[in-house]
CSV table of C-alpha atoms in Angstrom, one decimal:
chain,number,residue,atom,x,y,z
Q,1,GLY,CA,2.5,12.8,12.3
Q,2,ASN,CA,2.7,9.3,11.9
Q,3,SER,CA,5.5,6.6,11.3
Q,4,VAL,CA,5.6,3.1,10.3
Q,5,THR,CA,9.2,1.5,11.0
Q,6,GLN,CA,9.8,-2.0,10.4
Q,7,MET,CA,13.4,-3.6,10.4
Q,8,GLU,CA,15.3,-3.3,7.9
Q,9,GLY,CA,15.9,-6.2,4.8
Q,10,PRO,CA,16.2,-8.4,3.0
Q,11,VAL,CA,16.1,-11.2,5.8
Q,12,THR,CA,17.2,-14.6,4.5
Q,13,LEU,CA,16.2,-17.7,6.6
Q,14,SER,CA,16.1,-21.9,6.0
Q,15,GLU,CA,12.7,-23.6,5.4
Q,16,GLU,CA,10.4,-24.2,9.0
Q,17,ALA,CA,12.2,-21.4,10.7
Q,18,PHE,CA,10.9,-19.1,12.9
Q,19,LEU,CA,10.2,-15.4,11.7
Q,20,THR,CA,9.5,-12.3,13.1
Q,21,ILE,CA,9.6,-9.3,11.7
Q,22,ASN,CA,9.6,-6.2,13.6
Q,23,CYS,CA,8.1,-3.0,13.7
Q,24,THR,CA,6.9,0.0,15.2
Q,25,TYR,CA,4.8,2.8,14.9
Q,26,THR,CA,3.8,6.6,16.1
Q,27,ALA,CA,0.3,7.3,15.7
Q,28,THR,CA,-1.8,10.9,16.7
Q,29,GLY,CA,-4.9,8.7,17.3
Q,30,TYR,CA,-5.8,4.9,18.1
Q,31,PRO,CA,-4.8,3.4,14.7
Q,32,SER,CA,-5.7,0.7,12.8
Q,33,LEU,CA,-2.8,-2.0,12.2
Q,34,PHE,CA,-2.3,-3.7,8.3
Q,35,TRP,CA,0.6,-6.4,7.4
Q,36,TYR,CA,0.4,-6.4,3.9
Q,37,VAL,CA,2.6,-9.2,1.5
Q,38,GLN,CA,3.9,-8.0,-1.7
Q,39,TYR,CA,4.8,-11.2,-3.7
Q,40,PRO,CA,7.0,-10.6,-7.1
Q,41,GLY,CA,5.0,-8.5,-9.8
Q,42,GLU,CA,1.7,-8.4,-8.0
Q,43,GLY,CA,-0.1,-5.8,-5.7
Q,44,LEU,CA,0.2,-5.3,-2.6
Q,45,GLN,CA,-2.7,-7.9,0.0
Q,46,LEU,CA,-4.1,-7.8,2.9
Q,47,LEU,CA,-1.8,-10.7,5.2
Q,48,LEU,CA,-3.8,-9.4,8.6
Q,49,LYS,CA,-5.2,-7.4,10.7
Q,50,ALA,CA,-5.6,-5.5,13.9
Q,51,THR,CA,-7.5,-2.9,15.0
Q,52,LYS,CA,-7.7,-2.1,19.2
Q,53,ALA,CA,-4.8,-3.0,21.2
Q,54,ASP,CA,-4.4,-6.5,22.5
Q,55,ASP,CA,-5.7,-8.1,19.3
Q,56,LYS,CA,-4.2,-11.0,17.5
Q,57,GLY,CA,-4.6,-10.6,13.9
Q,58,SER,CA,-3.9,-14.2,12.4
Q,59,ASN,CA,-4.0,-16.0,8.8
Q,60,LYS,CA,-2.4,-18.4,6.9
Q,61,GLY,CA,-0.2,-19.5,10.1
Q,62,PHE,CA,1.1,-15.6,10.7
Q,63,GLU,CA,0.5,-13.6,13.3
Q,64,ALA,CA,0.8,-10.2,15.1
Q,65,THR,CA,-0.3,-8.9,18.6
Q,66,TYR,CA,-0.8,-4.8,18.8
Q,67,ARG,CA,0.7,-3.8,22.3
Q,68,LYS,CA,-0.1,-0.2,22.8
Q,69,GLU,CA,2.8,-0.3,25.8
Q,70,THR,CA,4.8,-0.5,22.8
Q,71,THR,CA,3.6,0.5,19.7
Q,72,SER,CA,4.9,-2.4,18.1
Q,73,PHE,CA,2.9,-4.4,15.8
Q,74,HIS,CA,5.6,-7.3,15.2
Q,75,LEU,CA,4.7,-10.6,12.8
Q,76,GLU,CA,5.4,-14.0,13.0
Q,77,LYS,CA,5.3,-17.4,12.0
Q,78,GLY,CA,6.7,-20.5,13.6
Q,79,SER,CA,7.6,-22.0,10.7
Q,80,VAL,CA,7.9,-20.3,7.3
Q,81,GLN,CA,7.6,-22.2,4.0
Q,82,VAL,CA,10.1,-21.0,0.6
Q,83,SER,CA,6.2,-20.0,-0.4
Q,84,ASP,CA,6.3,-17.0,1.7
Q,85,SER,CA,9.5,-16.0,0.3
Q,86,ALA,CA,8.0,-12.0,-0.5
Q,87,VAL,CA,8.5,-8.2,0.5
Q,88,TYR,CA,5.9,-7.8,4.0
Q,89,PHE,CA,4.5,-3.8,4.8
Q,90,CYS,CA,3.8,-3.0,7.6
Q,91,ALA,CA,1.2,-0.2,7.8
Q,92,LEU,CA,-1.7,1.8,9.9
Q,93,SER,CA,-4.9,3.6,9.7
Q,94,ASP,CA,-5.6,6.4,11.8
Q,95,PRO,CA,-8.7,7.8,11.2
Q,96,ILE,CA,-8.6,10.4,14.2
Q,97,MET,CA,-6.3,12.6,12.0
Q,98,THR,CA,-9.1,12.8,9.2
Q,99,GLY,CA,-12.2,12.9,11.1
Q,100,GLY,CA,-13.0,9.3,11.1
Q,101,GLY,CA,-14.3,6.9,7.7
Q,102,ALA,CA,-12.0,5.2,5.2
Q,103,ASP,CA,-8.6,7.0,4.8
Q,104,GLY,CA,-5.2,6.8,4.1
Q,105,LEU,CA,-3.0,4.1,4.9
Q,106,THR,CA,0.8,5.0,6.2
Q,107,PHE,CA,3.5,2.4,5.2
Q,108,GLY,CA,6.5,1.2,6.0
Q,109,LYS,CA,9.5,0.3,3.8
Q,110,GLY,CA,8.6,-2.8,3.2
Q,111,THR,CA,10.9,-6.5,4.4
Q,112,HIS,CA,12.1,-9.0,2.0
Q,113,LEU,CA,11.8,-11.8,2.8
Q,114,ILE,CA,14.0,-14.8,1.4
Q,115,ILE,CA,13.0,-18.4,2.5
Q,116,GLN,CA,15.5,-20.9,1.7
Q,117,PRO,CA,14.8,-25.0,1.0
S,1,ASN,CA,-15.2,-10.8,-8.9
S,2,ALA,CA,-12.9,-9.4,-10.6
S,3,GLY,CA,-10.1,-7.8,-8.4
S,4,VAL,CA,-8.8,-3.7,-8.5
S,5,MET,CA,-7.5,-3.0,-11.6
S,6,GLN,CA,-5.0,-1.5,-13.6
S,7,ASN,CA,-3.4,-0.8,-16.8
S,8,PRO,CA,-1.2,-0.6,-18.6
S,9,ARG,CA,0.8,-3.0,-15.9
S,10,HIS,CA,4.0,-0.9,-18.0
S,11,LEU,CA,4.4,2.1,-19.3
S,12,VAL,CA,7.8,3.8,-20.5
S,13,ARG,CA,7.3,7.8,-21.1
S,14,ARG,CA,9.9,10.3,-22.2
S,15,ARG,CA,11.1,13.0,-20.8
S,16,GLY,CA,8.3,15.5,-20.9
S,17,GLN,CA,5.5,13.3,-21.9
S,18,GLU,CA,2.7,12.4,-20.4
S,19,ALA,CA,1.5,10.1,-18.8
S,20,ARG,CA,-2.1,7.9,-17.5
S,21,LEU,CA,-1.9,5.6,-15.7
S,22,ARG,CA,-5.6,3.9,-14.8
S,23,CYS,CA,-7.8,2.2,-12.0
S,24,SER,CA,-10.4,0.8,-11.9
S,25,PRO,CA,-11.7,-0.2,-8.5
S,26,MET,CA,-13.2,-3.0,-6.5
S,27,LYS,CA,-17.5,-4.0,-7.8
S,28,GLY,CA,-19.3,-2.2,-4.8
S,29,HIS,CA,-16.5,0.3,-3.8
S,30,SER,CA,-16.7,4.0,-4.0
S,31,HIS,CA,-13.5,4.6,-2.3
S,32,VAL,CA,-10.0,5.5,-4.4
S,33,TYR,CA,-7.0,5.6,-3.2
S,34,TRP,CA,-3.7,6.4,-5.4
S,35,TYR,CA,0.4,5.4,-3.4
S,36,ARG,CA,3.4,5.7,-5.2
S,37,GLN,CA,6.3,3.6,-4.5
S,38,LEU,CA,9.5,4.6,-5.0
S,39,PRO,CA,12.6,2.2,-5.4
S,40,GLU,CA,13.8,0.7,-2.1
S,41,GLU,CA,10.9,2.8,-0.2
S,42,GLY,CA,7.5,1.7,1.1
S,43,LEU,CA,4.4,3.3,-0.7
S,44,LYS,CA,3.7,6.6,-0.3
S,45,PHE,CA,0.0,8.3,0.3
S,46,MET,CA,-1.1,10.2,-2.2
S,47,VAL,CA,-4.9,11.0,-3.2
S,48,TYR,CA,-8.1,9.9,-1.9
S,49,LEU,CA,-10.9,10.2,-4.3
S,50,GLN,CA,-14.4,9.7,-3.9
S,51,LYS,CA,-17.0,9.4,-7.4
S,52,GLU,CA,-16.3,12.8,-8.8
S,53,ASN,CA,-14.4,14.2,-5.6
S,54,ILE,CA,-11.1,14.5,-4.0
S,55,ILE,CA,-10.9,13.9,-0.1
S,56,ASP,CA,-7.3,14.2,-0.3
S,57,GLU,CA,-5.1,15.3,-2.1
S,58,SER,CA,-1.9,16.2,0.8
S,59,GLY,CA,0.2,13.4,-0.9
S,60,MET,CA,-0.1,14.3,-4.4
S,61,PRO,CA,3.1,17.1,-5.8
S,62,LYS,CA,1.5,20.1,-6.0
S,63,GLU,CA,2.5,20.7,-10.2
S,64,ARG,CA,2.6,18.0,-13.6
S,65,PHE,CA,-0.3,15.4,-11.0
S,66,SER,CA,-3.5,15.6,-11.4
S,67,ALA,CA,-6.5,12.6,-10.7
S,68,GLU,CA,-10.2,12.5,-11.0
S,69,PHE,CA,-13.1,9.3,-10.7
S,70,PRO,CA,-15.4,10.6,-12.6
S,71,LYS,CA,-18.7,9.2,-12.0
S,72,GLU,CA,-18.6,7.0,-15.1
S,73,GLY,CA,-15.4,5.6,-16.4
S,74,PRO,CA,-12.2,4.4,-14.3
S,75,SER,CA,-9.8,6.8,-11.9
S,76,ILE,CA,-7.1,8.6,-13.9
S,77,LEU,CA,-3.4,9.8,-12.2
S,78,ARG,CA,-2.1,11.8,-14.7
S,79,ILE,CA,1.2,13.1,-14.6
S,80,GLN,CA,2.4,15.9,-17.2
S,81,GLN,CA,5.6,16.5,-18.4
S,82,VAL,CA,7.1,13.5,-16.9
S,83,VAL,CA,10.7,13.2,-15.4
S,84,ARG,CA,13.3,10.7,-14.3
S,85,GLY,CA,11.9,11.2,-10.9
S,86,ASP,CA,8.5,10.4,-11.8
S,87,SER,CA,9.8,6.3,-12.4
S,88,ALA,CA,7.7,4.3,-9.8
S,89,ALA,CA,5.3,1.6,-9.8
S,90,TYR,CA,2.1,3.2,-8.4
S,91,PHE,CA,-0.7,1.5,-6.8
S,92,CYS,CA,-4.3,1.5,-6.9
S,93,ALA,CA,-6.7,0.7,-3.8
S,94,SER,CA,-10.4,0.8,-3.7
S,95,SER,CA,-12.0,-0.3,-0.2
S,96,PRO,CA,-16.0,0.1,0.5
S,97,GLU,CA,-17.8,3.1,1.8
S,98,THR,CA,-17.6,2.1,5.4
S,99,ASP,CA,-14.5,-0.4,6.0
S,100,TYR,CA,-10.8,-0.2,6.2
S,101,GLY,CA,-11.0,-3.2,3.9
S,102,TYR,CA,-8.4,-1.7,1.1
S,103,THR,CA,-7.6,-4.2,-1.8
S,104,PHE,CA,-4.9,-3.0,-3.9
S,105,GLY,CA,-4.5,-3.7,-7.5
S,106,SER,CA,-1.1,-5.0,-9.0
S,107,GLY,CA,0.3,-2.1,-10.2
S,108,THR,CA,1.5,0.4,-13.3
S,109,ARG,CA,5.3,0.5,-13.7
S,110,LEU,CA,6.2,3.6,-15.5
S,111,THR,CA,10.0,4.6,-16.1
S,112,VAL,CA,11.2,7.7,-17.6
S,113,VAL,CA,13.8,7.2,-19.9
């Protein structure tokens, strides 16, 4: 079956530090990959996505590259801010499993990021 | 253009009572998904519905849990005879017919006492 593994948290960094949150996946087909962010008390917001190998998703200074050879989709940001403090979820969608079309996402357990001023 | 609306935000139920969680998808979205987030865990897929149809309920417990998405009105996730282990955050997401653009609601946090 499909699975997503991401680094355990919490991850605590100082403002302006470089961020990497590791994510690796196992999938039967050719999944699309996502990063979602959850701020305290809120739902998940799509941060970025990539739909095929070597695609790079980017948004708000965050980037992640779909690496098929290492089955990874690590999240990076060059200079984090206090406002980036949140829980980050890596997820995949594998249409092969359900014959195509919209289907459910498989999530990692989430990584709690804490940015200190 | 309201997002995915879930209510209530917080729900407290005693063991053995019923819990009803509501989700109104984004305008124009015809696909609804329910996920459960247990403490210290990621989101787990429960059920995928389109109007008047359950497409995939492989992640939903066979007993006590049911979901519907009627022709009119919100999607409902119903949990009968709740137990303490049902305490979790339940998130609803919706998507357009032919896109992977899931939008999540803010969730309903169910506490069973």
